[in-house]
Tab-separated table of C-alpha atoms in Angstrom:
chain	number	residue	atom	x	y	z
U	1	MET	CA	0.416	12.933	7.902
U	2	GLY	CA	3.209	10.281	8.562
U	3	ASP	CA	6.338	11.711	9.806
U	4	PRO	CA	6.252	15.612	10.294
U	5	CYS	CA	10.027	15.829	9.058
U	6	GLY	CA	9.400	14.301	5.745
U	7	ILE	CA	7.672	14.696	2.914
U	8	GLY	CA	4.234	13.746	4.358
U	9	PRO	CA	3.060	17.027	5.255
U	10	GLU	CA	3.929	18.886	1.962
U	11	VAL	CA	2.058	16.255	-0.305
U	12	ILE	CA	-0.978	16.326	1.805
U	13	ALA	CA	-0.955	20.401	1.440
U	14	LYS	CA	-0.380	19.981	-2.246
U	15	ALA	CA	-3.285	17.355	-2.318
U	16	ALA	CA	-5.749	19.578	-0.672
U	17	SER	CA	-7.128	21.408	-3.646
U	18	GLN	CA	-7.704	17.709	-5.063
U	19	MET	CA	-9.344	16.479	-1.943
U	20	SER	CA	-11.791	19.712	-1.960
U	21	ARG	CA	-12.900	18.422	-5.534
U	22	ILE	CA	-13.647	14.836	-4.710
U	23	ARG	CA	-17.338	14.670	-4.173
U	24	HIS	CA	-19.268	13.057	-1.539
U	25	ALA	CA	-16.261	12.639	0.773
U	26	ALA	CA	-14.879	14.265	3.964
U	27	PHE	CA	-11.285	14.172	4.909
U	28	PHE	CA	-10.057	14.232	8.393
U	29	ILE	CA	-6.339	15.113	8.524
U	30	PHE	CA	-4.350	13.772	11.784
U	31	GLY	CA	-1.193	15.672	12.321
U	32	ASP	CA	0.217	18.866	13.226
U	33	LYS	CA	-1.636	21.920	12.442
U	34	GLY	CA	1.367	24.172	12.314
U	35	LEU	CA	2.905	22.099	9.673
U	36	LEU	CA	0.126	22.858	7.318
U	37	SER	CA	-0.915	26.411	7.984
U	38	GLY	CA	-1.126	28.310	4.799
U	39	CYS	CA	-2.200	25.647	2.482
U	40	GLY	CA	-5.671	26.395	1.877
U	41	LEU	CA	-7.598	24.033	3.999
U	42	LYS	CA	-9.497	26.700	5.914
U	43	GLY	CA	-11.574	27.256	2.606
U	44	ALA	CA	-12.133	23.381	2.284
U	45	ARG	CA	-15.469	22.678	3.300
U	46	ASN	CA	-14.904	18.997	3.124
U	47	ILE	CA	-11.500	18.938	4.874
U	48	PHE	CA	-11.144	19.005	8.719
U	49	LEU	CA	-7.900	18.969	10.640
U	50	ALA	CA	-7.140	16.855	13.938
U	51	ASP	CA	-4.269	18.763	15.571
U	52	ILE	CA	-2.550	16.183	17.391
U	53	LYS	CA	-0.287	17.999	20.035
U	54	ASN	CA	3.205	17.655	20.504
U	55	GLY	CA	3.490	17.444	24.218
U	56	SER	CA	6.871	18.238	24.621
U	57	GLY	CA	6.955	21.301	22.534
U	58	GLU	CA	9.700	20.063	20.180
U	59	VAL	CA	10.102	21.336	16.876
U	60	PHE	CA	9.987	19.451	13.732
U	61	GLU	CA	12.509	20.431	10.979
U	62	PRO	CA	11.706	19.173	7.408
U	63	GLY	CA	14.568	17.272	5.912
U	64	VAL	CA	16.205	16.466	9.300
U	65	PRO	CA	14.864	12.749	10.711
U	66	SER	CA	14.520	12.920	14.469
U	67	LEU	CA	13.121	10.577	17.220
U	68	ALA	CA	10.510	13.488	17.876
U	69	GLY	CA	9.192	13.039	14.232
U	70	ALA	CA	9.073	9.681	14.635
U	71	ARG	CA	7.235	9.510	17.693
U	72	ALA	CA	5.038	12.266	16.373
U	73	SER	CA	4.081	10.048	13.323
U	74	LEU	CA	3.002	7.210	15.638
U	75	ARG	CA	0.771	9.363	17.596
U	76	TYR	CA	-0.894	10.461	14.510
U	77	LEU	CA	-1.181	6.688	13.366
U	78	ASP	CA	-2.622	5.915	16.922
U	79	ALA	CA	-5.164	8.608	16.792
U	80	ALA	CA	-6.666	7.974	13.122
U	81	VAL	CA	-6.951	3.849	14.249
U	82	ALA	CA	-8.818	4.923	17.032
U	83	PHE	CA	-10.983	7.256	14.999
U	84	ILE	CA	-11.880	4.479	12.226
U	85	LYS	CA	-12.334	2.148	15.048
U	86	ARG	CA	-15.290	4.180	16.654
U	87	LYS	CA	-16.788	3.816	12.749
U	88	CYS	CA	-16.166	7.604	12.100
U	89	ALA	CA	-14.595	7.116	8.821
U	90	GLY	CA	-14.698	4.656	5.943
U	91	ALA	CA	-11.106	4.419	4.993
U	92	LEU	CA	-7.621	5.160	6.163
U	93	VAL	CA	-4.716	6.798	4.371
U	94	THR	CA	-1.284	6.780	6.133
U	95	GLY	CA	1.445	8.960	5.133
U	96	PRO	CA	4.948	7.853	4.892
U	97	ILE	CA	6.828	6.920	8.384
U	98	SER	CA	10.737	6.096	9.092
U	99	LYS	CA	10.967	2.725	9.570
U	100	GLU	CA	14.411	3.181	11.254
U	101	GLY	CA	13.024	5.945	13.380
U	102	VAL	CA	9.773	4.084	14.778
U	103	ARG	CA	11.761	1.103	15.396
U	104	LYS	CA	13.970	3.138	17.697
U	105	CYS	CA	10.879	4.192	19.613
U	106	GLY	CA	9.918	0.870	20.419
U	107	PHE	CA	7.697	0.175	17.358
U	108	ARG	CA	7.945	-3.827	16.966
U	109	TRP	CA	5.922	-4.156	13.427
U	110	GLN	CA	7.750	-4.079	10.059
U	111	GLY	CA	5.401	-1.221	8.907
U	112	HIS	CA	1.901	0.095	8.692
U	113	THR	CA	0.788	-3.210	7.290
U	114	GLU	CA	1.679	-5.578	9.790
U	115	PHE	CA	0.772	-2.802	12.511
U	116	LEU	CA	-2.931	-2.611	11.178
U	117	ALA	CA	-3.213	-6.416	10.933
U	118	ASP	CA	-2.419	-6.480	14.795
U	119	ALA	CA	-4.532	-3.508	15.524
U	120	PHE	CA	-7.586	-5.018	13.510
U	121	GLY	CA	-6.927	-8.653	14.789
U	122	VAL	CA	-6.465	-10.046	11.346
U	123	LYS	CA	-3.941	-12.887	10.715
U	124	ARG	CA	-3.119	-12.438	7.187
U	125	VAL	CA	-3.121	-9.315	5.221
U	126	GLU	CA	-1.431	-8.707	1.801
U	127	MET	CA	0.229	-5.803	0.278
U	128	VAL	CA	-1.199	-4.712	-3.303
U	129	PHE	CA	0.063	-1.992	-5.473
U	130	VAL	CA	-2.643	-0.354	-7.724
U	131	SER	CA	-2.356	2.102	-10.616
U	132	GLU	CA	-3.864	2.590	-14.039
U	133	ARG	CA	-1.289	0.479	-15.591
U	134	MET	CA	-1.198	-2.655	-13.440
U	135	LYS	CA	-2.037	-4.259	-9.891
U	136	VAL	CA	0.605	-6.156	-8.112
U	137	VAL	CA	0.214	-8.074	-4.813
U	138	LEU	CA	3.880	-9.323	-3.085
U	139	LEU	CA	3.574	-12.905	-1.909
U	140	THR	CA	6.423	-12.010	0.365
U	141	ARG	CA	7.296	-8.337	1.689
U	142	HIS	CA	10.155	-6.970	3.721
U	143	LEU	CA	12.253	-9.971	3.968
U	144	SER	CA	15.840	-10.736	2.572
U	145	LEU	CA	15.878	-12.948	-0.568
U	146	LYS	CA	16.961	-16.077	1.172
U	147	LYS	CA	14.246	-15.654	3.740
U	148	ALA	CA	11.882	-14.789	1.031
U	149	ILE	CA	12.342	-17.747	-0.801
U	150	LYS	CA	11.961	-20.134	2.155
U	151	ALA	CA	8.781	-18.311	3.127
U	152	LEU	CA	7.021	-19.321	-0.106
U	153	SER	CA	4.413	-22.053	0.162
U	154	ARG	CA	1.693	-23.597	-1.589
U	155	GLU	CA	-0.748	-22.641	1.102
U	156	HIS	CA	0.215	-19.148	1.120
U	157	ILE	CA	-0.025	-18.648	-2.923
U	158	TYR	CA	-3.340	-20.326	-2.543
U	159	ASP	CA	-4.480	-18.208	0.316
U	160	CYS	CA	-3.251	-14.938	-1.384
U	161	GLY	CA	-4.803	-15.873	-4.626
U	162	ARG	CA	-8.301	-16.481	-2.936
U	163	LEU	CA	-7.827	-12.973	-1.476
U	164	MET	CA	-6.964	-11.295	-4.751
U	165	PHE	CA	-10.071	-12.952	-6.310
U	166	ASP	CA	-12.197	-11.570	-3.690
U	167	LEU	CA	-10.720	-8.064	-3.962
U	168	LEU	CA	-10.859	-7.786	-7.646
U	169	LYS	CA	-14.323	-9.027	-7.746
U	170	ASN	CA	-16.072	-7.130	-4.746
U	171	ASN	CA	-13.946	-4.032	-4.591
U	172	PHE	CA	-13.194	-3.180	-7.781
U	173	LYS	CA	-16.152	-4.912	-9.492
U	174	ILE	CA	-14.162	-7.122	-12.246
U	175	PRO	CA	-16.126	-10.159	-12.826
U	176	GLY	CA	-14.118	-13.339	-13.677
U	177	PRO	CA	-10.606	-11.449	-12.936
U	178	ARG	CA	-7.530	-12.628	-14.723
U	179	ILE	CA	-4.758	-13.196	-12.384
U	180	ALA	CA	-0.984	-13.898	-13.500
U	181	VAL	CA	1.266	-15.648	-11.309
U	182	CYS	CA	5.073	-15.123	-11.326
U	183	GLY	CA	7.720	-17.862	-11.478
U	184	LEU	CA	10.399	-17.400	-8.821
U	185	ASN	CA	13.392	-18.275	-10.937
U	186	PRO	CA	14.581	-16.998	-14.305
U	187	HIS	CA	12.420	-18.453	-17.152
U	188	ALA	CA	10.160	-19.556	-14.566
U	189	GLY	CA	12.506	-22.308	-13.863
U	190	GLU	CA	12.560	-23.582	-17.655
U	191	SER	CA	11.444	-27.086	-16.826
U	192	GLY	CA	13.682	-27.441	-13.696
U	193	LEU	CA	16.698	-26.468	-15.343
U	194	PHE	CA	17.152	-23.150	-13.151
U	195	GLY	CA	15.426	-24.085	-10.034
U	196	ASP	CA	12.507	-26.450	-8.749
U	197	GLU	CA	10.331	-23.853	-6.937
U	198	GLU	CA	7.902	-23.386	-9.955
U	199	ASP	CA	7.096	-27.350	-9.878
U	200	LEU	CA	7.122	-28.203	-6.423
U	201	ILE	CA	5.436	-25.175	-5.009
U	202	ILE	CA	3.868	-22.687	-7.437
U	203	ARG	CA	2.234	-24.792	-10.232
U	204	PRO	CA	0.611	-26.919	-7.695
U	205	ALA	CA	-1.220	-23.947	-5.947
U	206	ILE	CA	-2.033	-22.368	-9.151
U	207	LYS	CA	-3.800	-25.339	-10.377
U	208	LYS	CA	-5.645	-25.459	-7.078
U	209	LEU	CA	-6.507	-22.205	-7.575
U	210	GLY	CA	-7.673	-23.077	-11.125
U	211	ARG	CA	-9.858	-25.730	-9.636
U	212	LYS	CA	-11.812	-23.403	-7.360
U	213	TYR	CA	-11.902	-20.191	-10.258
U	214	ARG	CA	-11.678	-21.759	-13.382
U	215	GLY	CA	-10.365	-19.363	-16.272
U	216	CYS	CA	-8.994	-17.076	-13.705
U	217	PHE	CA	-5.384	-17.938	-12.589
U	218	PHE	CA	-2.491	-18.339	-14.979
U	219	GLY	CA	1.143	-18.761	-14.868
U	220	PRO	CA	3.654	-19.487	-13.542
U	221	TYR	CA	5.121	-17.039	-15.998
U	222	PRO	CA	8.567	-15.490	-16.377
U	223	ALA	CA	8.586	-12.267	-14.498
U	224	ASP	CA	10.736	-10.377	-17.264
U	225	THR	CA	7.864	-10.928	-19.513
U	226	VAL	CA	4.517	-10.810	-17.641
U	227	PHE	CA	4.570	-7.435	-16.460
U	228	TYR	CA	4.877	-6.299	-20.033
U	229	ASN	CA	1.674	-8.117	-20.537
U	230	VAL	CA	-0.075	-6.899	-17.286
U	231	SER	CA	0.700	-3.250	-18.239
U	232	LYS	CA	-0.951	-3.777	-21.683
U	233	GLY	CA	-4.049	-4.935	-20.060
U	234	GLY	CA	-3.350	-8.822	-20.368
U	235	PHE	CA	-4.376	-9.310	-16.868
U	236	ASP	CA	-5.910	-7.707	-13.856
U	237	LEU	CA	-3.374	-8.571	-11.232
U	238	VAL	CA	-0.154	-10.247	-11.049
U	239	MET	CA	1.213	-12.044	-8.263
U	240	ALA	CA	4.768	-11.236	-7.422
U	241	MET	CA	6.804	-13.722	-5.330
U	242	TYR	CA	9.117	-11.337	-3.701
U	243	HIS	CA	9.240	-7.275	-2.831
U	244	ASP	CA	11.906	-6.100	-5.802
U	245	GLN	CA	10.319	-8.399	-8.182
U	246	GLY	CA	6.908	-6.688	-8.005
U	247	LEU	CA	8.019	-3.258	-7.105
U	248	ILE	CA	10.739	-2.379	-9.900
U	249	PRO	CA	8.246	-2.762	-12.680
U	250	PHE	CA	5.284	-1.266	-10.705
U	251	LYS	CA	7.382	1.998	-9.681
U	252	LEU	CA	8.901	2.302	-13.126
U	253	LEU	CA	5.564	2.739	-14.585
U	254	SER	CA	3.715	4.359	-12.063
U	255	PHE	CA	5.842	5.850	-9.429
U	256	ASP	CA	4.103	9.256	-9.344
U	257	SER	CA	0.657	7.577	-9.467
U	258	GLY	CA	0.870	4.414	-7.844
U	259	VAL	CA	-1.109	3.046	-4.686
U	260	ASN	CA	-0.352	0.750	-1.982
U	261	LEU	CA	-3.712	-0.817	-0.812
U	262	THR	CA	-3.714	-3.350	2.047
U	263	ALA	CA	-5.987	-6.063	1.272
U	264	GLY	CA	-7.553	-8.538	4.185
U	265	LEU	CA	-8.643	-5.661	6.745
U	266	PRO	CA	-11.848	-5.136	7.801
U	267	ILE	CA	-11.280	-1.189	6.587
U	268	ILE	CA	-9.891	0.297	3.543
U	269	ARG	CA	-6.335	1.332	3.793
U	270	THR	CA	-4.087	2.933	1.333
U	271	SER	CA	-1.123	4.906	1.206
U	272	PRO	CA	1.566	6.480	-1.470
U	273	VAL	CA	4.123	4.412	-2.495
U	274	HIS	CA	6.980	6.620	-1.907
U	275	GLY	CA	8.634	7.036	1.434
U	276	THR	CA	9.757	9.954	3.761
U	277	ALA	CA	12.124	11.338	1.123
U	278	PHE	CA	14.100	13.361	3.767
U	279	ASP	CA	16.428	14.391	1.146
U	280	ILE	CA	13.820	16.701	-0.655
U	281	ALA	CA	11.499	17.495	2.445
U	282	GLY	CA	11.217	21.319	2.792
U	283	LYS	CA	12.612	22.047	-0.588
U	284	HIS	CA	8.855	21.939	-2.132
U	285	LYS	CA	10.207	19.569	-4.462
U	286	ALA	CA	7.757	16.465	-3.625
U	287	CYS	CA	5.421	15.077	-6.310
U	288	PRO	CA	1.840	14.730	-4.734
U	289	GLY	CA	0.644	12.353	-7.280
U	290	SER	CA	0.448	9.261	-5.233
U	291	MET	CA	-1.024	10.833	-2.269
U	292	ILE	CA	-3.788	12.151	-4.515
U	293	ALA	CA	-3.869	8.475	-5.815
U	294	ALA	CA	-4.371	7.148	-2.500
U	295	LEU	CA	-7.032	9.512	-1.514
U	296	ARG	CA	-9.003	9.043	-4.453
U	297	LEU	CA	-9.019	5.190	-4.328
U	298	ALA	CA	-9.976	5.171	-0.588
U	299	ALA	CA	-12.835	7.271	-1.437
U	300	GLY	CA	-13.663	5.073	-4.641
U	301	LEU	CA	-13.311	1.845	-2.710
U	302	ALA	CA	-15.383	3.155	0.351
U	303	ALA	CA	-18.016	4.412	-1.930
U	304	ASN	CA	-18.316	0.946	-3.461
U	305	GLY	CA	-18.669	-0.730	-0.239
U	306	ARG	CA	-21.717	1.598	0.738
U	307	ARG	CA	-23.407	0.411	-2.841
Protein backbone atom coordinates (compact mmCIF):
# COMPACT_ATOMS: atom_id res chain seq x y z
CA MET A 1 0.00 0.00 0.00
CA GLY A 2 2.87 2.39 0.65
CA ASP A 3 2.61 5.22 3.16
CA PRO A 4 -0.99 5.27 4.49
CA CYS A 5 -0.85 9.06 4.81
CA GLY A 6 -0.04 9.49 1.11
CA ILE A 7 -2.02 8.75 -2.04
CA GLY A 8 -1.19 5.02 -2.05
CA PRO A 9 -4.53 3.93 -0.51
CA GLU A 10 -6.47 6.22 -2.87
CA VAL A 11 -4.84 5.03 -6.09
CA ILE A 12 -5.20 1.40 -5.00
CA ALA A 13 -8.88 1.95 -4.25
CA LYS A 14 -9.38 3.62 -7.63
CA ALA A 15 -7.47 0.82 -9.36
CA ALA A 16 -9.62 -1.89 -7.77
CA SER A 17 -12.16 -1.93 -10.60
CA GLN A 18 -9.36 -2.40 -13.13
CA MET A 19 -7.73 -5.16 -11.07
CA SER A 20 -10.96 -7.14 -11.12
CA ARG A 21 -10.88 -7.07 -14.93
CA ILE A 22 -7.37 -8.50 -15.32
CA ARG A 23 -8.00 -12.12 -16.21
CA HIS A 24 -6.11 -15.06 -14.71
CA ALA A 25 -4.58 -12.90 -11.95
CA ALA A 26 -5.20 -12.58 -8.21
CA PHE A 27 -4.14 -9.54 -6.19
CA PHE A 28 -3.15 -9.45 -2.52
CA ILE A 29 -3.10 -6.01 -0.91
CA PHE A 30 -0.92 -5.55 2.17
CA GLY A 31 -2.08 -2.56 4.17
CA ASP A 32 -4.66 -1.11 6.51
CA LYS A 33 -8.17 -2.46 5.95
CA GLY A 34 -9.78 0.68 7.32
CA LEU A 35 -8.21 2.84 4.62
CA LEU A 36 -9.81 0.79 1.85
CA SER A 37 -13.31 0.42 3.26
CA GLY A 38 -16.04 1.30 0.81
CA CYS A 39 -13.90 1.03 -2.32
CA GLY A 40 -15.60 -2.04 -3.75
CA LEU A 41 -13.09 -4.72 -2.79
CA LYS A 42 -15.75 -6.98 -1.28
CA GLY A 43 -17.32 -7.72 -4.63
CA ALA A 44 -14.04 -8.49 -6.37
CA ARG A 45 -13.38 -12.21 -6.57
CA ASN A 46 -9.67 -11.86 -7.39
CA ILE A 47 -8.66 -9.21 -4.81
CA PHE A 48 -7.68 -10.14 -1.25
CA LEU A 49 -6.67 -7.83 1.58
CA ALA A 50 -4.01 -8.72 4.14
CA ASP A 51 -4.87 -6.40 7.03
CA ILE A 52 -1.53 -5.51 8.63
CA LYS A 53 -2.47 -4.29 12.08
CA ASN A 54 -1.19 -1.08 13.60
CA GLY A 55 -0.14 -2.34 17.02
CA SER A 56 -0.05 1.10 18.64
CA GLY A 57 -3.55 2.04 17.54
CA GLU A 58 -2.33 5.23 15.85
CA VAL A 59 -4.64 6.92 13.37
CA PHE A 60 -3.34 7.87 9.92
CA GLU A 61 -4.44 11.25 8.58
CA PRO A 62 -4.28 11.60 4.79
CA GLY A 63 -1.98 14.41 3.75
CA VAL A 64 -0.20 14.62 7.10
CA PRO A 65 3.21 12.86 7.04
CA SER A 66 4.00 11.01 10.25
CA LEU A 67 6.49 8.54 11.63
CA ALA A 68 3.57 6.22 12.35
CA GLY A 69 2.70 6.22 8.66
CA ALA A 70 6.32 5.63 7.68
CA ARG A 71 6.60 2.71 10.12
CA ALA A 72 3.35 1.25 8.79
CA SER A 73 4.63 1.41 5.20
CA LEU A 74 7.66 -0.65 6.25
CA ARG A 75 5.43 -3.23 7.96
CA TYR A 76 3.37 -3.57 4.78
CA LEU A 77 6.55 -3.96 2.72
CA ASP A 78 8.06 -6.57 5.04
CA ALA A 79 4.84 -8.60 5.00
CA ALA A 80 4.61 -8.50 1.20
CA VAL A 81 8.26 -9.53 0.77
CA ALA A 82 7.80 -12.44 3.19
CA PHE A 83 4.70 -13.48 1.22
CA ILE A 84 6.47 -13.51 -2.13
CA LYS A 85 9.52 -15.27 -0.67
CA ARG A 86 7.18 -18.13 0.24
CA LYS A 87 6.37 -18.25 -3.49
CA CYS A 88 2.76 -17.30 -2.81
CA ALA A 89 2.82 -14.68 -5.57
CA GLY A 90 4.51 -14.13 -8.90
CA ALA A 91 5.10 -10.38 -8.72
CA LEU A 92 5.35 -7.47 -6.28
CA VAL A 93 3.85 -4.01 -6.82
CA THR A 94 4.94 -1.43 -4.25
CA GLY A 95 3.10 1.74 -3.29
CA PRO A 96 4.98 5.00 -2.67
CA ILE A 97 6.79 5.50 0.62
CA SER A 98 8.27 8.62 2.18
CA LYS A 99 12.05 8.34 1.88
CA GLU A 100 12.47 11.01 4.54
CA GLY A 101 10.00 9.31 6.86
CA VAL A 102 11.39 5.79 6.62
CA ARG A 103 14.95 7.07 7.02
CA LYS A 104 13.91 8.57 10.37
CA CYS A 105 12.59 5.11 11.30
CA GLY A 106 15.99 3.51 10.74
CA PHE A 107 15.53 2.42 7.11
CA ARG A 108 19.11 2.44 5.79
CA TRP A 109 18.48 2.00 2.07
CA GLN A 110 18.00 4.72 -0.54
CA GLY A 111 14.62 3.30 -1.49
CA HIS A 112 12.63 0.21 -2.43
CA THR A 113 15.08 -0.78 -5.16
CA GLU A 114 18.12 -1.09 -2.93
CA PHE A 115 16.12 -2.67 -0.10
CA LEU A 116 14.77 -5.39 -2.39
CA ALA A 117 18.23 -6.09 -3.80
CA ASP A 118 19.44 -6.84 -0.27
CA ALA A 119 16.28 -8.75 0.64
CA PHE A 120 16.77 -11.12 -2.30
CA GLY A 121 20.58 -11.29 -2.13
CA VAL A 122 21.24 -9.54 -5.44
CA LYS A 123 24.33 -7.38 -5.93
CA ARG A 124 23.22 -5.38 -8.96
CA VAL A 125 19.76 -4.20 -9.94
CA GLU A 126 18.68 -1.51 -12.36
CA MET A 127 15.81 0.97 -12.25
CA VAL A 128 13.87 0.79 -15.53
CA PHE A 129 10.95 3.03 -16.47
CA VAL A 130 8.36 1.61 -18.83
CA SER A 131 5.45 3.09 -20.76
CA GLU A 132 3.87 2.67 -24.17
CA ARG A 133 5.96 5.61 -25.40
CA MET A 134 9.41 4.53 -24.19
CA LYS A 135 11.60 2.48 -21.88
CA VAL A 136 14.45 4.12 -19.96
CA VAL A 137 17.08 2.72 -17.60
CA LEU A 138 19.06 4.92 -15.22
CA LEU A 139 22.75 4.11 -14.95
CA THR A 140 22.93 6.13 -11.74
CA ARG A 141 19.97 6.74 -9.45
CA HIS A 142 19.71 8.83 -6.29
CA LEU A 143 23.10 10.53 -6.36
CA SER A 144 24.15 14.16 -6.61
CA LEU A 145 25.20 15.07 -10.13
CA LYS A 146 28.84 15.30 -9.00
CA LYS A 147 28.72 11.78 -7.53
CA ALA A 148 26.76 10.41 -10.49
CA ILE A 149 29.48 11.48 -12.93
CA LYS A 150 32.18 9.87 -10.77
CA ALA A 151 30.12 6.67 -10.51
CA LEU A 152 30.03 6.05 -14.27
CA SER A 153 32.32 3.30 -15.52
CA ARG A 154 32.80 1.13 -18.58
CA GLU A 155 32.03 -1.94 -16.49
CA HIS A 156 28.73 -0.61 -15.19
CA ILE A 157 27.55 0.47 -18.64
CA TYR A 158 28.50 -2.92 -20.07
CA ASP A 159 26.82 -4.88 -17.27
CA CYS A 160 23.69 -2.74 -17.46
CA GLY A 161 23.56 -3.19 -21.23
CA ARG A 162 23.72 -6.97 -20.89
CA LEU A 163 20.90 -6.91 -18.33
CA MET A 164 18.77 -4.68 -20.57
CA PHE A 165 19.29 -6.95 -23.57
CA ASP A 166 18.14 -9.95 -21.53
CA LEU A 167 15.18 -8.01 -20.09
CA LEU A 168 13.91 -6.92 -23.49
CA LYS A 169 14.45 -10.28 -25.13
CA ASN A 170 13.23 -12.59 -22.35
CA ASN A 171 10.63 -10.54 -20.46
CA PHE A 172 9.28 -8.25 -23.17
CA LYS A 173 9.78 -10.81 -25.96
CA ILE A 174 11.58 -8.36 -28.27
CA PRO A 175 13.97 -10.25 -30.58
CA GLY A 176 17.07 -8.28 -31.50
CA PRO A 177 16.25 -5.21 -29.39
CA ARG A 178 17.59 -1.79 -30.38
CA ILE A 179 19.12 0.03 -27.42
CA ALA A 180 20.28 3.66 -27.52
CA VAL A 181 22.92 4.96 -25.11
CA CYS A 182 22.92 8.61 -24.03
CA GLY A 183 26.01 10.72 -23.84
CA LEU A 184 26.79 12.51 -20.60
CA ASN A 185 27.78 15.95 -21.85
CA PRO A 186 26.03 18.44 -24.17
CA HIS A 187 26.07 17.19 -27.77
CA ALA A 188 27.50 13.90 -26.43
CA GLY A 189 30.80 15.69 -25.86
CA GLU A 190 31.14 17.08 -29.41
CA SER A 191 34.33 15.07 -30.07
CA GLY A 192 35.85 16.09 -26.75
CA LEU A 193 35.01 19.81 -26.88
CA PHE A 194 32.53 19.60 -23.99
CA GLY A 195 33.94 16.69 -22.01
CA ASP A 196 35.78 13.43 -22.53
CA GLU A 197 33.55 10.92 -20.69
CA GLU A 198 32.04 9.80 -23.99
CA ASP A 199 35.46 8.90 -25.44
CA LEU A 200 36.97 7.47 -22.26
CA ILE A 201 34.02 5.62 -20.73
CA ILE A 202 30.81 5.45 -22.74
CA ARG A 203 31.96 4.71 -26.29
CA PRO A 204 34.34 1.87 -25.29
CA ALA A 205 31.52 0.22 -23.35
CA ILE A 206 29.19 0.49 -26.36
CA LYS A 207 31.83 -1.05 -28.62
CA LYS A 208 32.25 -3.97 -26.22
CA LEU A 209 28.48 -4.48 -26.11
CA GLY A 210 28.39 -4.29 -29.91
CA ARG A 211 30.87 -7.14 -30.21
CA LYS A 212 28.66 -9.36 -28.04
CA TYR A 213 25.27 -8.20 -29.34
CA ARG A 214 25.76 -7.18 -32.95
CA GLY A 215 23.35 -4.55 -34.24
CA CYS A 216 21.69 -3.93 -30.88
CA PHE A 217 23.55 -1.04 -29.18
CA PHE A 218 23.90 2.47 -30.60
CA GLY A 219 25.37 5.77 -29.45
CA PRO A 220 26.42 7.71 -27.56
CA TYR A 221 23.69 10.13 -28.62
CA PRO A 222 22.98 13.66 -27.39
CA ALA A 223 20.27 13.38 -24.76
CA ASP A 224 18.32 16.34 -26.17
CA THR A 225 17.53 14.45 -29.38
CA VAL A 226 17.63 10.73 -28.60
CA PHE A 227 14.46 10.76 -26.50
CA TYR A 228 12.49 12.16 -29.43
CA ASN A 229 13.61 9.20 -31.54
CA VAL A 230 12.83 6.77 -28.73
CA SER A 231 9.32 8.22 -28.30
CA LYS A 232 8.70 7.67 -32.02
CA GLY A 233 9.70 4.01 -31.84
CA GLY A 234 13.24 4.34 -33.16
CA PHE A 235 14.65 2.38 -30.23
CA ASP A 236 13.27 -0.13 -27.75
CA LEU A 237 15.09 1.38 -24.76
CA VAL A 238 17.44 4.23 -23.90
CA MET A 239 20.22 4.05 -21.31
CA ALA A 240 20.42 7.38 -19.44
CA MET A 241 23.53 8.40 -17.55
CA TYR A 242 21.82 10.00 -14.55
CA HIS A 243 18.45 10.44 -12.85
CA ASP A 244 17.07 13.65 -14.35
CA GLN A 245 18.48 12.98 -17.81
CA GLY A 246 16.19 9.98 -18.09
CA LEU A 247 13.22 10.95 -15.96
CA ILE A 248 12.47 14.45 -17.21
CA PRO A 249 11.53 13.25 -20.73
CA PHE A 250 9.95 10.05 -19.42
CA LYS A 251 7.66 11.75 -16.92
CA LEU A 252 6.85 14.55 -19.36
CA LEU A 253 5.38 11.98 -21.74
CA SER A 254 4.25 9.23 -19.35
CA PHE A 255 3.62 10.66 -15.88
CA ASP A 256 0.14 9.16 -15.54
CA SER A 257 0.91 5.89 -17.32
CA GLY A 258 4.55 5.12 -16.58
CA VAL A 259 5.86 2.26 -14.45
CA ASN A 260 9.05 1.72 -12.47
CA LEU A 261 10.38 -1.82 -13.04
CA THR A 262 13.31 -3.27 -11.10
CA ALA A 263 15.53 -5.39 -13.35
CA GLY A 264 17.89 -7.98 -11.90
CA LEU A 265 15.71 -9.33 -9.10
CA PRO A 266 14.62 -12.99 -9.03
CA ILE A 267 11.04 -11.67 -8.87
CA ILE A 268 9.03 -9.17 -10.87
CA ARG A 269 8.71 -5.84 -9.06
CA THR A 270 6.92 -2.77 -10.36
CA SER A 271 5.64 0.47 -8.86
CA PRO A 272 3.95 3.69 -9.98
CA VAL A 273 6.33 6.49 -10.94
CA HIS A 274 4.85 9.06 -8.57
CA GLY A 275 5.60 9.57 -4.89
CA THR A 276 3.43 9.90 -1.81
CA ALA A 277 2.00 13.27 -2.94
CA PHE A 278 1.03 14.29 0.58
CA ASP A 279 -0.18 17.64 -0.78
CA ILE A 280 -3.17 16.04 -2.51
CA ALA A 281 -3.70 12.98 -0.29
CA GLY A 282 -7.26 12.74 1.00
CA LYS A 283 -8.56 15.25 -1.57
CA HIS A 284 -9.65 12.64 -4.16
CA LYS A 285 -7.42 14.25 -6.79
CA ALA A 286 -4.90 11.44 -7.29
CA CYS A 287 -4.76 9.81 -10.72
CA PRO A 288 -4.58 5.99 -10.54
CA GLY A 289 -3.16 5.60 -14.05
CA SER A 290 0.40 4.80 -13.04
CA MET A 291 -0.72 2.31 -10.38
CA ILE A 292 -3.03 0.60 -12.87
CA ALA A 293 -0.19 0.42 -15.39
CA ALA A 294 2.14 -1.03 -12.72
CA LEU A 295 -0.42 -3.72 -11.87
CA ARG A 296 -1.01 -4.58 -15.52
CA LEU A 297 2.71 -4.77 -16.32
CA ALA A 298 3.40 -6.97 -13.29
CA ALA A 299 0.57 -9.32 -14.23
CA GLY A 300 1.69 -9.43 -17.86
CA LEU A 301 5.34 -10.13 -17.07
CA ALA A 302 4.35 -12.79 -14.55
CA ALA A 303 2.23 -14.45 -17.24
CA ASN A 304 5.14 -14.26 -19.71
CA GLY A 305 7.34 -16.01 -17.18
CA ARG A 306 4.90 -18.89 -16.86
CA ARG A 307 4.74 -19.53 -20.58
